Amino acid sequence: MKHIRVSEKVTFGNNLPFCVISGPCQMETMEHSLMMCEKLLEIAQKVGVPFVFKTSFDKANRTSVEGKRGAGLENAIPVFQKIKETFCVPILTDVHTEEQCAKISPFVDILQIPAFLCRQTDLVVAAAKTGKIVNIKKGQFLSPQEMPNIIKKVEFCQNEQILLTDRGTSFGYNNLVVDMRSFPIMSQTGYPVILDSTHATQSPGGMGASSGGNRDFAPFLAKAAIATGIAGIFAEVHQDPDNAPSDGPVMLKLETFEKFLRELKAIDDVVKGF
């Protein structure tokens, strides 16, 4: 069973205490990013859960051409630098093109392959060649049994720094379902497995020109997934999600984050015998 060490304080492993990857869906401003990282880190430390900060400089997979995309790569670099300098936390961000991988990798710890792009060989290989940890989100259109094919693309580049994340599977139109069997199946690869608990509550394209969803279901999905014995939970959080530029319906409210983590930690401790 593989353990993926991100930093001195954060190591992902299916048999280790779970880690949390959290932050706002997309990067807004320097001030907002620093504020969110500070508050989330404070809560995670209080509860005793290893923390990785997440935010996206570009949200390329938008329902509508009018959807807000984020700060952009060049504007994101000084923000990531300031976060590192101020809080010394690991950082995860999405990449959508081969060129982005090399440009952003010096400033973050984990490159995330979006679910819709997980079969894009050139993108996966470009991320792997940076030597960074690669978090592969399982496509909504894939079975968990197909993930080894994507893993091999990363391993082909002599990179075994891999995380696997499930964010639900398409179930008819505008709906996702999380199959709890996915976690033990993907765990058979030996790599750490994570649930994206907030995107899993999404209704893709459910609001016509944007995606809808219901954040209220995220704690239930997260608790069920933690009970299977996984390495981590991904959860986007915002202090005012209903007015956020993207994924507002599914992001957790900052005020609920501590309770969310405490409930997960209690289950994780029992399941793993801590």
CSV table of C-alpha atoms in Angstrom, one decimal:
chain,number,residue,atom,x,y,z
A,1,MET,CA,0.0,0.0,0.0
A,2,LYS,CA,1.5,3.3,-1.1
A,3,HIS,CA,1.9,6.4,1.0
A,4,ILE,CA,2.2,9.7,-0.9
A,5,ARG,CA,4.1,12.3,1.2
A,6,VAL,CA,3.2,15.8,0.3
A,7,SER,CA,4.9,17.6,3.1
A,8,GLU,CA,6.3,17.1,6.6
A,9,LYS,CA,2.7,17.2,8.0
A,10,VAL,CA,0.7,15.7,5.1
A,11,THR,CA,0.9,12.1,3.9
A,12,PHE,CA,-1.9,10.4,2.0
A,13,GLY,CA,-2.5,6.6,2.6
A,14,ASN,CA,-5.6,4.5,2.7
A,15,ASN,CA,-4.4,3.1,6.1
A,16,LEU,CA,-3.3,6.5,7.5
A,17,PRO,CA,-5.4,9.2,9.2
A,18,PHE,CA,-7.4,10.9,6.4
A,19,CYS,CA,-6.3,14.3,5.0
A,20,VAL,CA,-8.5,17.1,3.7
A,21,ILE,CA,-8.1,19.0,0.5
A,22,SER,CA,-10.1,22.2,0.7
A,23,GLY,CA,-10.5,25.7,-0.5
A,24,PRO,CA,-12.7,27.9,-2.8
A,25,CYS,CA,-13.6,26.6,-6.2
A,26,GLN,CA,-11.8,29.3,-8.1
A,27,MET,CA,-9.2,31.8,-7.2
A,28,GLU,CA,-10.8,35.2,-6.8
A,29,THR,CA,-8.3,37.7,-5.3
A,30,MET,CA,-5.0,37.6,-3.3
A,31,GLU,CA,-6.9,38.8,-0.2
A,32,HIS,CA,-9.7,36.2,-0.6
A,33,SER,CA,-7.2,33.3,-1.1
A,34,LEU,CA,-5.2,34.3,1.9
A,35,MET,CA,-8.2,34.7,4.1
A,36,MET,CA,-9.7,31.3,3.1
A,37,CYS,CA,-6.4,29.5,3.5
A,38,GLU,CA,-5.8,31.0,7.0
A,39,LYS,CA,-9.3,30.1,8.2
A,40,LEU,CA,-9.4,26.6,6.7
A,41,LEU,CA,-5.9,25.8,8.0
A,42,GLU,CA,-6.8,27.1,11.5
A,43,ILE,CA,-9.9,24.8,11.6
A,44,ALA,CA,-8.0,21.8,10.2
A,45,GLN,CA,-5.2,22.2,12.8
A,46,LYS,CA,-7.8,22.6,15.6
A,47,VAL,CA,-9.5,19.3,14.7
A,48,GLY,CA,-6.2,17.6,13.9
A,49,VAL,CA,-6.6,16.8,10.2
A,50,PRO,CA,-3.7,17.2,7.8
A,51,PHE,CA,-4.6,20.0,5.3
A,52,VAL,CA,-3.9,20.8,1.6
A,53,PHE,CA,-5.2,24.1,0.2
A,54,LYS,CA,-7.0,24.0,-3.1
A,55,THR,CA,-8.0,26.6,-5.5
A,56,SER,CA,-8.2,26.8,-9.3
A,57,PHE,CA,-6.6,29.5,-11.4
A,58,ASP,CA,-8.7,28.5,-14.4
A,59,LYS,CA,-12.0,26.7,-14.5
A,60,ALA,CA,-12.0,25.7,-18.1
A,61,ASN,CA,-14.8,23.1,-17.9
A,62,ARG,CA,-17.6,25.6,-17.7
A,63,THR,CA,-21.2,24.9,-18.8
A,64,SER,CA,-21.5,28.2,-20.6
A,65,VAL,CA,-19.0,30.4,-22.5
A,66,GLU,CA,-20.1,33.2,-20.1
A,67,GLY,CA,-19.1,31.2,-17.0
A,68,LYS,CA,-16.4,32.9,-14.9
A,69,ARG,CA,-13.0,31.2,-15.3
A,70,GLY,CA,-10.8,32.5,-12.5
A,71,ALA,CA,-7.7,34.6,-12.1
A,72,GLY,CA,-5.6,33.0,-14.8
A,73,LEU,CA,-2.2,31.3,-14.6
A,74,GLU,CA,0.0,34.4,-14.6
A,75,ASN,CA,-2.0,36.2,-11.9
A,76,ALA,CA,-2.2,33.0,-9.8
A,77,ILE,CA,1.6,32.5,-9.5
A,78,PRO,CA,2.2,35.4,-7.0
A,79,VAL,CA,-0.9,34.3,-5.0
A,80,PHE,CA,0.4,30.8,-4.7
A,81,GLN,CA,3.9,32.2,-3.7
A,82,LYS,CA,2.3,34.3,-1.0
A,83,ILE,CA,0.3,31.4,0.4
A,84,LYS,CA,3.4,29.3,0.6
A,85,GLU,CA,5.4,32.1,2.2
A,86,THR,CA,2.7,32.9,4.7
A,87,PHE,CA,1.3,29.5,5.7
A,88,CYS,CA,3.8,26.8,4.5
A,89,VAL,CA,0.9,24.6,3.4
A,90,PRO,CA,0.8,22.2,0.4
A,91,ILE,CA,-1.2,23.5,-2.5
A,92,LEU,CA,-3.3,21.7,-5.2
A,93,THR,CA,-4.6,23.2,-8.4
A,94,ASP,CA,-6.1,22.0,-11.7
A,95,VAL,CA,-4.3,21.9,-15.0
A,96,HIS,CA,-6.1,21.9,-18.3
A,97,THR,CA,-3.4,22.0,-21.0
A,98,GLU,CA,0.1,20.6,-21.4
A,99,GLU,CA,1.7,24.0,-21.2
A,100,GLN,CA,0.1,24.9,-17.9
A,101,CYS,CA,1.7,21.9,-16.2
A,102,ALA,CA,5.3,23.1,-16.6
A,103,LYS,CA,4.5,26.7,-15.9
A,104,ILE,CA,2.5,26.2,-12.6
A,105,SER,CA,4.3,23.1,-11.2
A,106,PRO,CA,7.2,25.1,-9.5
A,107,PHE,CA,4.6,26.9,-7.3
A,108,VAL,CA,2.3,24.1,-6.2
A,109,ASP,CA,2.6,20.6,-4.8
A,110,ILE,CA,-0.2,18.6,-6.5
A,111,LEU,CA,-1.4,18.9,-10.1
A,112,GLN,CA,-5.0,17.8,-10.5
A,113,ILE,CA,-6.3,16.3,-13.7
A,114,PRO,CA,-10.0,17.3,-14.0
A,115,ALA,CA,-12.5,14.5,-14.4
A,116,PHE,CA,-13.6,15.4,-17.9
A,117,LEU,CA,-9.9,15.4,-19.0
A,118,CYS,CA,-8.7,12.2,-17.3
A,119,ARG,CA,-8.3,10.3,-20.6
A,120,GLN,CA,-6.3,13.1,-22.3
A,121,THR,CA,-3.0,11.3,-22.6
A,122,ASP,CA,-0.9,14.3,-23.5
A,123,LEU,CA,-2.2,16.2,-20.5
A,124,VAL,CA,-1.7,13.3,-18.0
A,125,VAL,CA,1.8,12.7,-19.4
A,126,ALA,CA,2.7,16.4,-19.2
A,127,ALA,CA,1.6,16.5,-15.5
A,128,ALA,CA,3.5,13.3,-14.7
A,129,LYS,CA,6.7,14.6,-16.3
A,130,THR,CA,6.9,17.5,-13.9
A,131,GLY,CA,7.6,15.0,-11.1
A,132,LYS,CA,4.8,16.5,-9.0
A,133,ILE,CA,2.1,14.5,-7.3
A,134,VAL,CA,-0.7,14.0,-9.8
A,135,ASN,CA,-4.3,13.8,-8.5
A,136,ILE,CA,-6.4,12.0,-11.1
A,137,LYS,CA,-10.1,12.6,-10.9
A,138,LYS,CA,-12.1,9.6,-12.2
A,139,GLY,CA,-14.3,10.8,-15.1
A,140,GLN,CA,-18.0,10.7,-14.5
A,141,PHE,CA,-18.1,8.4,-17.6
A,142,LEU,CA,-15.6,5.8,-16.3
A,143,SER,CA,-15.9,2.8,-14.1
A,144,PRO,CA,-13.4,2.4,-11.2
A,145,GLN,CA,-12.0,-0.7,-12.9
A,146,GLU,CA,-10.7,1.5,-15.7
A,147,MET,CA,-8.5,3.7,-13.6
A,148,PRO,CA,-5.4,1.4,-13.9
A,149,ASN,CA,-5.2,2.5,-17.5
A,150,ILE,CA,-4.7,6.1,-16.5
A,151,ILE,CA,-2.3,5.2,-13.7
A,152,LYS,CA,-0.1,3.4,-16.2
A,153,LYS,CA,0.2,6.7,-18.2
A,154,VAL,CA,1.7,8.4,-15.1
A,155,GLU,CA,3.9,5.4,-14.2
A,156,PHE,CA,5.2,5.3,-17.8
A,157,CYS,CA,6.9,8.6,-17.0
A,158,GLN,CA,8.6,7.1,-14.0
A,159,ASN,CA,6.3,8.9,-11.6
A,160,GLU,CA,4.5,7.0,-8.9
A,161,GLN,CA,3.3,10.0,-7.0
A,162,ILE,CA,-0.4,9.4,-7.7
A,163,LEU,CA,-3.7,10.1,-5.9
A,164,LEU,CA,-7.1,8.9,-7.2
A,165,THR,CA,-10.2,10.9,-6.7
A,166,ASP,CA,-13.9,9.9,-7.3
A,167,ARG,CA,-16.4,12.7,-7.9
A,168,GLY,CA,-19.4,10.6,-8.8
A,169,THR,CA,-20.7,8.8,-11.9
A,170,SER,CA,-23.2,10.1,-14.4
A,171,PHE,CA,-26.7,8.7,-13.6
A,172,GLY,CA,-29.1,9.9,-16.3
A,173,TYR,CA,-29.3,13.5,-17.2
A,174,ASN,CA,-28.0,16.2,-14.8
A,175,ASN,CA,-27.3,13.8,-12.0
A,176,LEU,CA,-24.4,12.0,-10.3
A,177,VAL,CA,-24.3,9.1,-8.0
A,178,VAL,CA,-21.4,7.9,-5.8
A,179,ASP,CA,-20.9,4.2,-5.8
A,180,MET,CA,-19.2,3.2,-2.6
A,181,ARG,CA,-17.8,0.1,-4.3
A,182,SER,CA,-15.5,2.5,-6.2
A,183,PHE,CA,-13.3,3.0,-3.1
A,184,PRO,CA,-12.3,-0.6,-2.4
A,185,ILE,CA,-11.9,-1.2,-6.1
A,186,MET,CA,-9.6,1.8,-6.7
A,187,SER,CA,-7.8,1.0,-3.5
A,188,GLN,CA,-6.7,-2.3,-5.1
A,189,THR,CA,-4.3,-0.3,-7.2
A,190,GLY,CA,-2.3,0.5,-4.0
A,191,TYR,CA,-2.6,4.2,-4.5
A,192,PRO,CA,-4.4,6.6,-2.0
A,193,VAL,CA,-8.1,7.2,-2.8
A,194,ILE,CA,-10.1,10.4,-2.2
A,195,LEU,CA,-13.7,11.4,-2.4
A,196,ASP,CA,-14.5,14.8,-3.9
A,197,SER,CA,-17.5,15.2,-1.6
A,198,THR,CA,-18.8,18.5,-2.9
A,199,HIS,CA,-18.6,18.1,-6.7
A,200,ALA,CA,-20.3,14.7,-6.1
A,201,THR,CA,-23.4,16.6,-5.1
A,202,GLN,CA,-23.4,18.6,-8.4
A,203,SER,CA,-26.2,18.5,-11.0
A,204,PRO,CA,-24.1,19.0,-14.2
A,205,GLY,CA,-25.7,21.7,-16.4
A,206,GLY,CA,-28.7,21.4,-14.1
A,207,MET,CA,-29.4,25.2,-14.1
A,208,GLY,CA,-29.3,25.5,-17.9
A,209,ALA,CA,-26.3,27.8,-18.3
A,210,SER,CA,-24.5,26.5,-15.2
A,211,SER,CA,-24.4,23.5,-12.9
A,212,GLY,CA,-26.6,23.2,-9.9
A,213,GLY,CA,-26.4,20.8,-6.9
A,214,ASN,CA,-27.1,20.5,-3.2
A,215,ARG,CA,-24.2,21.0,-0.7
A,216,ASP,CA,-26.4,19.4,2.0
A,217,PHE,CA,-25.6,16.0,0.7
A,218,ALA,CA,-21.8,16.4,0.9
A,219,PRO,CA,-21.4,15.5,4.6
A,220,PHE,CA,-23.4,12.3,4.1
A,221,LEU,CA,-21.4,11.2,1.1
A,222,ALA,CA,-18.1,12.1,2.9
A,223,LYS,CA,-19.0,10.1,6.0
A,224,ALA,CA,-20.0,7.1,4.0
A,225,ALA,CA,-16.8,7.2,2.0
A,226,ILE,CA,-14.6,7.6,5.1
A,227,ALA,CA,-16.3,4.5,6.5
A,228,THR,CA,-14.8,2.5,3.6
A,229,GLY,CA,-11.3,3.4,4.8
A,230,ILE,CA,-9.9,6.0,2.3
A,231,ALA,CA,-7.0,8.4,2.3
A,232,GLY,CA,-8.8,11.7,2.1
A,233,ILE,CA,-11.7,14.0,1.4
A,234,PHE,CA,-11.8,16.9,-1.1
A,235,ALA,CA,-14.3,19.6,-0.2
A,236,GLU,CA,-14.6,23.0,-1.7
A,237,VAL,CA,-15.5,25.7,0.9
A,238,HIS,CA,-16.4,29.4,0.7
A,239,GLN,CA,-17.5,32.0,3.2
A,240,ASP,CA,-20.4,33.1,0.9
A,241,PRO,CA,-21.0,30.2,-1.6
A,242,ASP,CA,-24.3,31.5,-2.8
A,243,ASN,CA,-22.4,34.6,-4.2
A,244,ALA,CA,-19.3,32.7,-5.4
A,245,PRO,CA,-18.3,32.9,-9.0
A,246,SER,CA,-18.6,29.2,-9.6
A,247,ASP,CA,-20.0,26.0,-8.0
A,248,GLY,CA,-21.8,28.0,-5.3
A,249,PRO,CA,-24.6,25.4,-4.9
A,250,VAL,CA,-22.2,22.7,-3.9
A,251,MET,CA,-19.5,24.4,-1.9
A,252,LEU,CA,-19.7,24.0,1.9
A,253,LYS,CA,-20.2,27.1,4.0
A,254,LEU,CA,-17.1,28.0,6.0
A,255,GLU,CA,-19.2,28.1,9.2
A,256,THR,CA,-20.0,24.4,8.8
A,257,PHE,CA,-16.4,23.2,8.1
A,258,GLU,CA,-15.3,22.4,11.6
A,259,LYS,CA,-18.4,20.2,12.3
A,260,PHE,CA,-17.8,18.5,8.9
A,261,LEU,CA,-14.2,17.6,9.8
A,262,ARG,CA,-15.0,16.5,13.4
A,263,GLU,CA,-17.6,14.1,12.2
A,264,LEU,CA,-15.3,12.6,9.6
A,265,LYS,CA,-12.4,12.3,12.0
A,266,ALA,CA,-14.6,10.4,14.5
A,267,ILE,CA,-15.5,7.9,11.9
A,268,ASP,CA,-11.9,7.6,10.5
A,269,ASP,CA,-10.5,7.0,14.0
A,270,VAL,CA,-13.0,4.1,14.5
A,271,VAL,CA,-12.6,2.5,11.1
A,272,LYS,CA,-8.7,2.6,11.2
A,273,GLY,CA,-8.4,1.9,14.9
A,274,PHE,CA,-6.7,5.1,16.0
